[in-house]
Amino acid sequence: MKVLGIETSCDECSAAVVEDGEKIISNVIATQIPFHAPWNGVVPEIASRKHTEWIYAITKEALDKANMKVEEIDAVAVTNRPGLLGSLLVGLSFAKAFAWSRNIPFIAVDHMLAHLYAPRLIPSAKCEYPFLGLLVSGGHTIICRADNFDNITVLGTTIDDAVGEAFDKVAKFYNFGYPGGAVIDKMAQNGDSSFFNFPMPSLHKGDHRYDVSYSGLKNAVINQLDTFKKKSGAHTNEDIAASFQKTAVQILLRALLNAAEDTGITTIVAGGGVAANSYLRSCLAEQKNLRCIFPPQDLCGDNAAMIAGIGYHYLARGERSPLNITASARVTGFKKKYP
Ligand code: KG4
Ligand code: ZN
């Protein structure tokens, strides 16, 4: 079954064709970063307008790259949650119209579950269930257990800011540039990560063993630099970036390693924009008892291949979404603890 995937939940406009949930035939991703950069963050109105302008051309490009005609598509899968409502509605409406006009099956899927499906699209990764998922983006920080593509249990979340949000807010405050996470990652390579010793949240016991918190770290970096200074002399912006990044990653690692220890699961799959972080990757690579799978950039960030990939499995077991289904800002596909 050749599934057309459509993804417009945030600031990436993407369309893909995936066969039988595993073979990527094409995966076209257009980023809107230059259009949001002047505002140091995603502007929802700009995002939905750009999706409206681009969605047809991006889908056409995905079909062209797959060397396929519209008639050869067997079904359509689209993200309808979570995300920016205006952005989601563009992809959702387009996908509905495509499916309706061709009279082919249509399924709306959860973007966060799809991130956990992404490594299944890399044949060499041999990513078997169960694994622990680390979903880290500008809007979410989730540590979960995946027993199947649609059987995901949340073990821990952030109790305040998402990790990517903390990167973005620190970068915005110090005018480091946009997008904050990628800029801080690069600056940190020339900084001294022990110049400041920023505080870890006290969240490592009982019910909070797998939870994280970033508001304390963010406040320390923005408002209390002098309090946490460990070295004499003047600091550079790179020192702030490196010290912040070190603590931000250690907060994630502590919760993740607790989850690995308690569940005995040794495969970790990372997804979302922050999974691109080089320090996070090198720290996890040092954990010799764990196997950490980081999808390549085009499958790690937002992309339509993961939507078509997971969509296939719902479609294959006969599930369909009604054409009057709407978009939602909330995650709905997880079991248990998700608020
Ligand atoms: O998954 P994503 O592309 O979009 C959503 O938030 O849904 O993630 C974007 C987030 C932003 O907060 C960005 O600053 C962060 O990922 N990010 C990074 C890096 N690249 C992107 N954070 C840390 N290190 C990076 N290299
Ligand atoms: Zn995402």
XYZ file of C-alpha atoms and ligand atoms in Angstrom:
366
model
C 0.000 0.000 0.000
C 1.443 3.375 -1.064
C 0.479 6.015 1.490
C 0.767 9.758 0.943
C 1.744 11.444 4.241
C 1.073 15.114 4.987
C 2.614 17.036 7.917
C 1.977 20.711 8.720
C 1.744 20.766 12.528
C 4.297 23.518 13.135
C 6.823 25.250 10.866
C 7.788 22.394 8.539
C 5.647 21.761 5.477
C 6.173 18.155 4.434
C 4.745 15.488 2.123
C 5.990 11.932 1.615
C 5.167 8.661 -0.064
C 5.867 5.502 1.971
C 5.170 1.932 0.909
C 3.753 -0.590 3.402
C 4.847 1.474 6.388
C 8.507 0.810 5.839
C 9.927 1.911 2.494
C 10.357 5.671 2.015
C 9.824 6.473 -1.657
C 10.012 10.248 -1.179
C 10.106 12.627 1.797
C 10.024 16.348 0.962
C 10.482 18.795 3.860
C 10.343 22.594 3.483
C 11.324 24.591 6.538
C 9.938 28.030 7.315
C 12.826 28.997 9.623
C 13.886 32.123 7.628
C 10.339 33.502 7.853
C 10.145 33.145 11.645
C 13.763 34.079 12.445
C 13.111 37.864 12.622
C 10.676 37.167 15.492
C 12.955 34.660 17.274
C 10.140 32.121 17.356
C 7.383 30.507 15.309
C 4.623 33.021 14.496
C 1.432 30.909 14.134
C -0.218 33.182 11.564
C 2.880 33.199 9.341
C 3.180 29.423 9.710
C -0.357 28.676 8.531
C -0.109 31.163 5.645
C 3.127 29.583 4.411
C 1.587 26.100 4.626
C -1.339 27.349 2.549
C 1.060 28.725 -0.078
C 3.315 25.648 -0.140
C 1.224 22.529 0.470
C 0.248 21.925 -3.152
C 3.801 22.354 -4.494
C 5.347 20.233 -1.725
C 2.879 17.408 -2.367
C 3.509 17.606 -6.102
C 7.251 17.462 -5.464
C 6.792 14.375 -3.255
C 4.817 12.659 -6.032
C 7.327 13.730 -8.689
C 10.275 12.496 -6.632
C 8.441 9.194 -6.142
C 7.845 9.170 -9.895
C 4.164 8.566 -9.211
C 0.864 9.896 -10.439
C -1.974 10.915 -8.143
C -3.866 7.776 -9.253
C -1.130 5.528 -7.855
C -1.623 6.686 -4.247
C -3.632 4.093 -2.275
C -4.366 6.069 0.919
C -3.671 9.352 2.731
C -2.336 9.863 6.289
C -2.114 13.275 7.929
C -1.161 14.821 11.279
C -4.229 16.238 13.011
C -2.749 16.552 16.538
C -0.941 18.060 18.396
C 0.331 21.338 16.981
C -0.643 24.862 15.985
C -4.308 24.732 15.050
C -4.097 26.996 11.997
C -1.125 25.034 10.652
C -2.688 21.634 11.322
C -5.893 22.674 9.557
C -4.041 23.417 6.311
C -2.560 19.924 6.008
C -5.697 18.259 7.340
C -7.993 20.028 4.857
C -5.623 19.300 1.986
C -5.334 15.616 2.934
C -9.109 15.261 3.303
C -9.683 16.837 -0.111
C -7.065 14.578 -1.690
C -8.597 11.419 -0.190
C -12.174 12.488 -0.914
C -11.478 13.413 -4.529
C -9.764 10.063 -5.160
C -12.196 8.113 -2.956
C -9.306 6.430 -1.119
C -8.847 5.603 2.605
C -7.953 8.456 4.934
C -6.440 8.404 8.420
C -5.523 11.235 10.827
C -2.659 10.441 13.224
C -0.925 11.762 16.343
C 2.336 13.552 15.541
C 4.091 12.506 18.759
C 3.364 8.804 18.214
C 4.677 9.270 14.679
C 8.013 10.617 16.037
C 8.412 7.309 17.866
C 7.689 5.468 14.633
C 10.450 7.303 12.691
C 13.302 4.855 13.533
C 11.193 1.994 12.152
C 11.727 3.607 8.740
C 15.493 3.007 8.940
C 15.949 -0.680 8.002
C 19.510 -0.787 9.349
C 18.352 0.441 12.804
C 16.468 -2.847 13.410
C 14.395 -1.041 16.001
C 12.321 -3.657 17.867
C 9.767 -3.121 20.629
C 9.880 -2.499 23.501
C 12.066 0.580 23.629
C 12.219 3.769 25.655
C 11.313 6.930 23.780
C 12.840 10.328 24.445
C 10.633 12.920 22.729
C 12.265 16.305 23.025
C 11.074 19.340 21.101
C 10.059 22.966 21.521
C 6.661 21.947 22.872
C 7.197 18.543 24.490
C 9.546 16.641 26.759
C 8.339 13.070 27.198
C 10.050 9.908 28.405
C 7.948 6.910 27.482
C 7.849 3.189 26.966
C 6.873 1.954 23.493
C 5.458 -1.572 23.274
C 3.977 -1.121 19.810
C 3.374 1.741 17.347
C 0.123 2.626 19.159
C 0.894 1.280 22.614
C 2.926 4.026 24.236
C 2.998 4.661 27.975
C 4.269 7.935 29.337
C 6.712 7.461 32.206
C 7.767 11.071 32.720
C 7.254 14.559 31.349
C 8.368 18.079 32.083
C 6.487 19.647 34.947
C 6.907 23.122 33.416
C 8.868 24.203 30.292
C 9.824 21.839 27.476
C 13.581 21.387 27.016
C 13.560 22.998 23.535
C 11.584 25.909 24.949
C 14.344 26.447 27.546
C 16.995 26.485 24.783
C 14.872 28.931 22.783
C 14.158 31.243 25.737
C 17.802 31.422 26.833
C 18.882 32.142 23.232
C 16.207 34.789 22.874
C 17.128 36.515 26.156
C 20.822 36.741 25.241
C 20.135 37.454 21.556
C 22.153 34.425 20.480
C 20.067 33.888 17.332
C 17.332 31.603 16.031
C 16.538 28.720 16.225
C 17.862 28.794 19.786
C 18.712 25.114 20.276
C 20.835 24.779 17.169
C 22.624 28.085 17.873
C 23.414 27.182 21.499
C 24.641 23.723 20.423
C 27.106 25.381 18.021
C 28.233 28.121 20.431
C 28.741 25.559 23.214
C 31.492 23.892 21.215
C 33.679 26.949 21.872
C 32.614 27.478 25.490
C 33.666 26.279 28.933
C 30.841 24.115 30.295
C 32.206 24.349 33.846
C 32.300 28.161 33.935
C 28.865 28.137 35.572
C 27.470 25.341 37.692
C 23.732 25.702 37.166
C 21.305 23.882 39.510
C 19.597 20.563 38.821
C 15.913 20.359 39.852
C 15.189 18.135 42.863
C 12.916 15.748 40.992
C 14.711 12.446 41.148
C 12.647 10.606 43.758
C 9.314 8.806 44.073
C 6.630 9.844 41.610
C 9.007 12.250 39.862
C 11.846 9.809 39.100
C 11.278 10.193 35.353
C 10.087 13.805 35.293
C 12.107 16.868 34.343
C 11.837 20.594 34.994
C 13.415 23.502 33.143
C 12.014 26.673 34.673
C 14.596 26.700 37.498
C 17.496 26.270 35.080
C 16.081 28.907 32.735
C 15.711 31.408 35.591
C 19.218 30.679 36.866
C 20.730 31.284 33.420
C 18.706 34.414 32.750
C 18.524 36.042 36.197
C 21.239 34.571 38.430
C 24.405 34.189 36.396
C 26.656 35.553 39.156
C 25.219 33.186 41.756
C 26.288 30.137 39.781
C 29.632 31.394 38.501
C 32.428 28.947 39.364
C 35.427 30.581 37.704
C 37.051 33.960 38.046
C 37.402 36.450 35.225
C 35.033 37.459 32.479
C 32.810 34.915 30.846
C 31.875 34.675 27.183
C 28.472 33.987 25.627
C 29.884 30.615 24.606
C 30.553 29.819 28.285
C 26.886 30.560 29.109
C 25.761 28.373 26.193
C 28.037 25.451 27.138
C 27.201 25.561 30.867
C 23.459 25.814 30.196
C 23.526 23.014 27.627
C 25.448 20.717 29.968
C 22.848 21.054 32.745
C 19.899 20.912 30.337
C 21.154 17.586 28.970
C 22.033 16.207 32.410
C 18.459 16.853 33.562
C 17.178 14.758 30.655
C 19.748 12.022 31.146
C 19.033 11.581 34.845
C 15.331 10.908 34.203
C 16.027 8.719 31.168
C 18.649 6.599 32.932
C 16.277 6.138 35.902
C 13.652 4.833 33.454
C 16.164 2.492 31.786
C 17.304 1.143 35.142
C 13.779 0.565 36.484
C 12.289 -0.983 33.316
C 15.375 -2.929 32.264
C 14.811 -1.682 28.695
C 18.129 -0.990 27.006
C 17.076 0.480 23.634
C 16.456 4.218 23.542
C 14.891 6.019 20.589
C 15.235 9.792 20.457
C 12.942 12.085 18.449
C 12.047 15.769 18.094
C 14.241 18.776 17.334
C 16.363 18.611 20.516
C 17.422 15.062 19.582
C 19.771 16.790 17.124
C 21.798 18.137 20.071
C 25.415 17.024 19.744
C 26.136 16.988 23.498
C 23.041 14.843 24.185
C 24.171 12.454 21.456
C 27.718 12.173 22.773
C 26.521 11.624 26.371
C 24.192 8.838 25.277
C 26.892 7.279 23.101
C 28.993 6.936 26.265
C 26.310 4.759 27.899
C 27.787 1.452 26.793
C 24.978 -0.655 28.289
C 22.347 1.206 26.226
C 21.642 1.172 22.498
C 20.615 4.661 21.423
C 18.938 5.212 18.075
C 19.005 8.736 16.702
C 17.156 8.992 13.390
C 18.937 11.112 10.743
C 17.911 14.765 10.586
C 15.188 14.273 7.952
C 13.458 11.696 10.158
C 14.339 13.233 13.547
C 12.646 16.600 13.021
C 9.142 17.046 11.693
C 8.553 15.062 8.478
C 5.709 13.421 6.592
C 7.423 10.030 6.120
C 6.811 9.173 9.782
C 3.138 10.167 9.319
C 2.690 7.941 6.256
C 4.652 5.190 8.034
C 2.533 5.011 11.171
C -0.640 5.760 9.188
C -0.138 2.583 7.162
C -0.494 0.408 10.275
C -3.868 1.910 11.249
C -5.061 1.636 7.639
C -3.811 -1.956 7.309
C -5.988 -3.036 10.227
C -8.987 -1.341 8.626
C -9.145 1.901 10.574
C -10.365 5.055 8.821
C -10.928 8.615 10.044
C -14.194 10.361 9.238
C -13.858 13.280 6.834
C -15.349 15.598 9.460
C -12.499 14.927 11.930
C -10.932 18.168 13.134
C -7.516 19.301 14.393
C -6.512 19.332 18.048
C -3.699 21.094 19.909
C -3.411 18.226 22.398
C -1.608 14.879 22.360
C -4.129 12.046 22.633
C -2.336 8.838 21.740
C -0.456 8.142 24.980
C -1.501 5.954 27.874
C -1.343 6.911 31.520
C 0.363 9.900 32.957
C 0.087 12.471 30.155
C -1.884 15.471 31.514
O 10.564 18.936 16.871
P 10.842 20.358 16.486
O 11.483 20.615 15.139
O 9.546 21.237 16.509
C 8.653 21.287 17.577
O 8.967 21.941 18.592
O 7.591 20.634 17.430
O 11.769 20.969 17.653
C 12.180 22.309 17.658
C 13.013 22.522 18.911
C 13.335 23.991 19.141
O 13.095 24.293 20.510
C 14.830 24.064 18.817
O 15.500 25.094 19.518
C 15.292 22.695 19.249
O 14.264 21.821 18.809
N 16.563 22.296 18.624
C 17.672 21.985 19.322
C 18.686 21.690 18.376
N 18.151 21.817 17.131
C 16.837 22.179 17.307
N 17.886 21.961 20.652
C 19.128 21.629 21.069
N 20.150 21.341 20.234
C 19.981 21.351 18.888
N 21.009 21.053 18.074
Zn 7.656 17.193 16.033
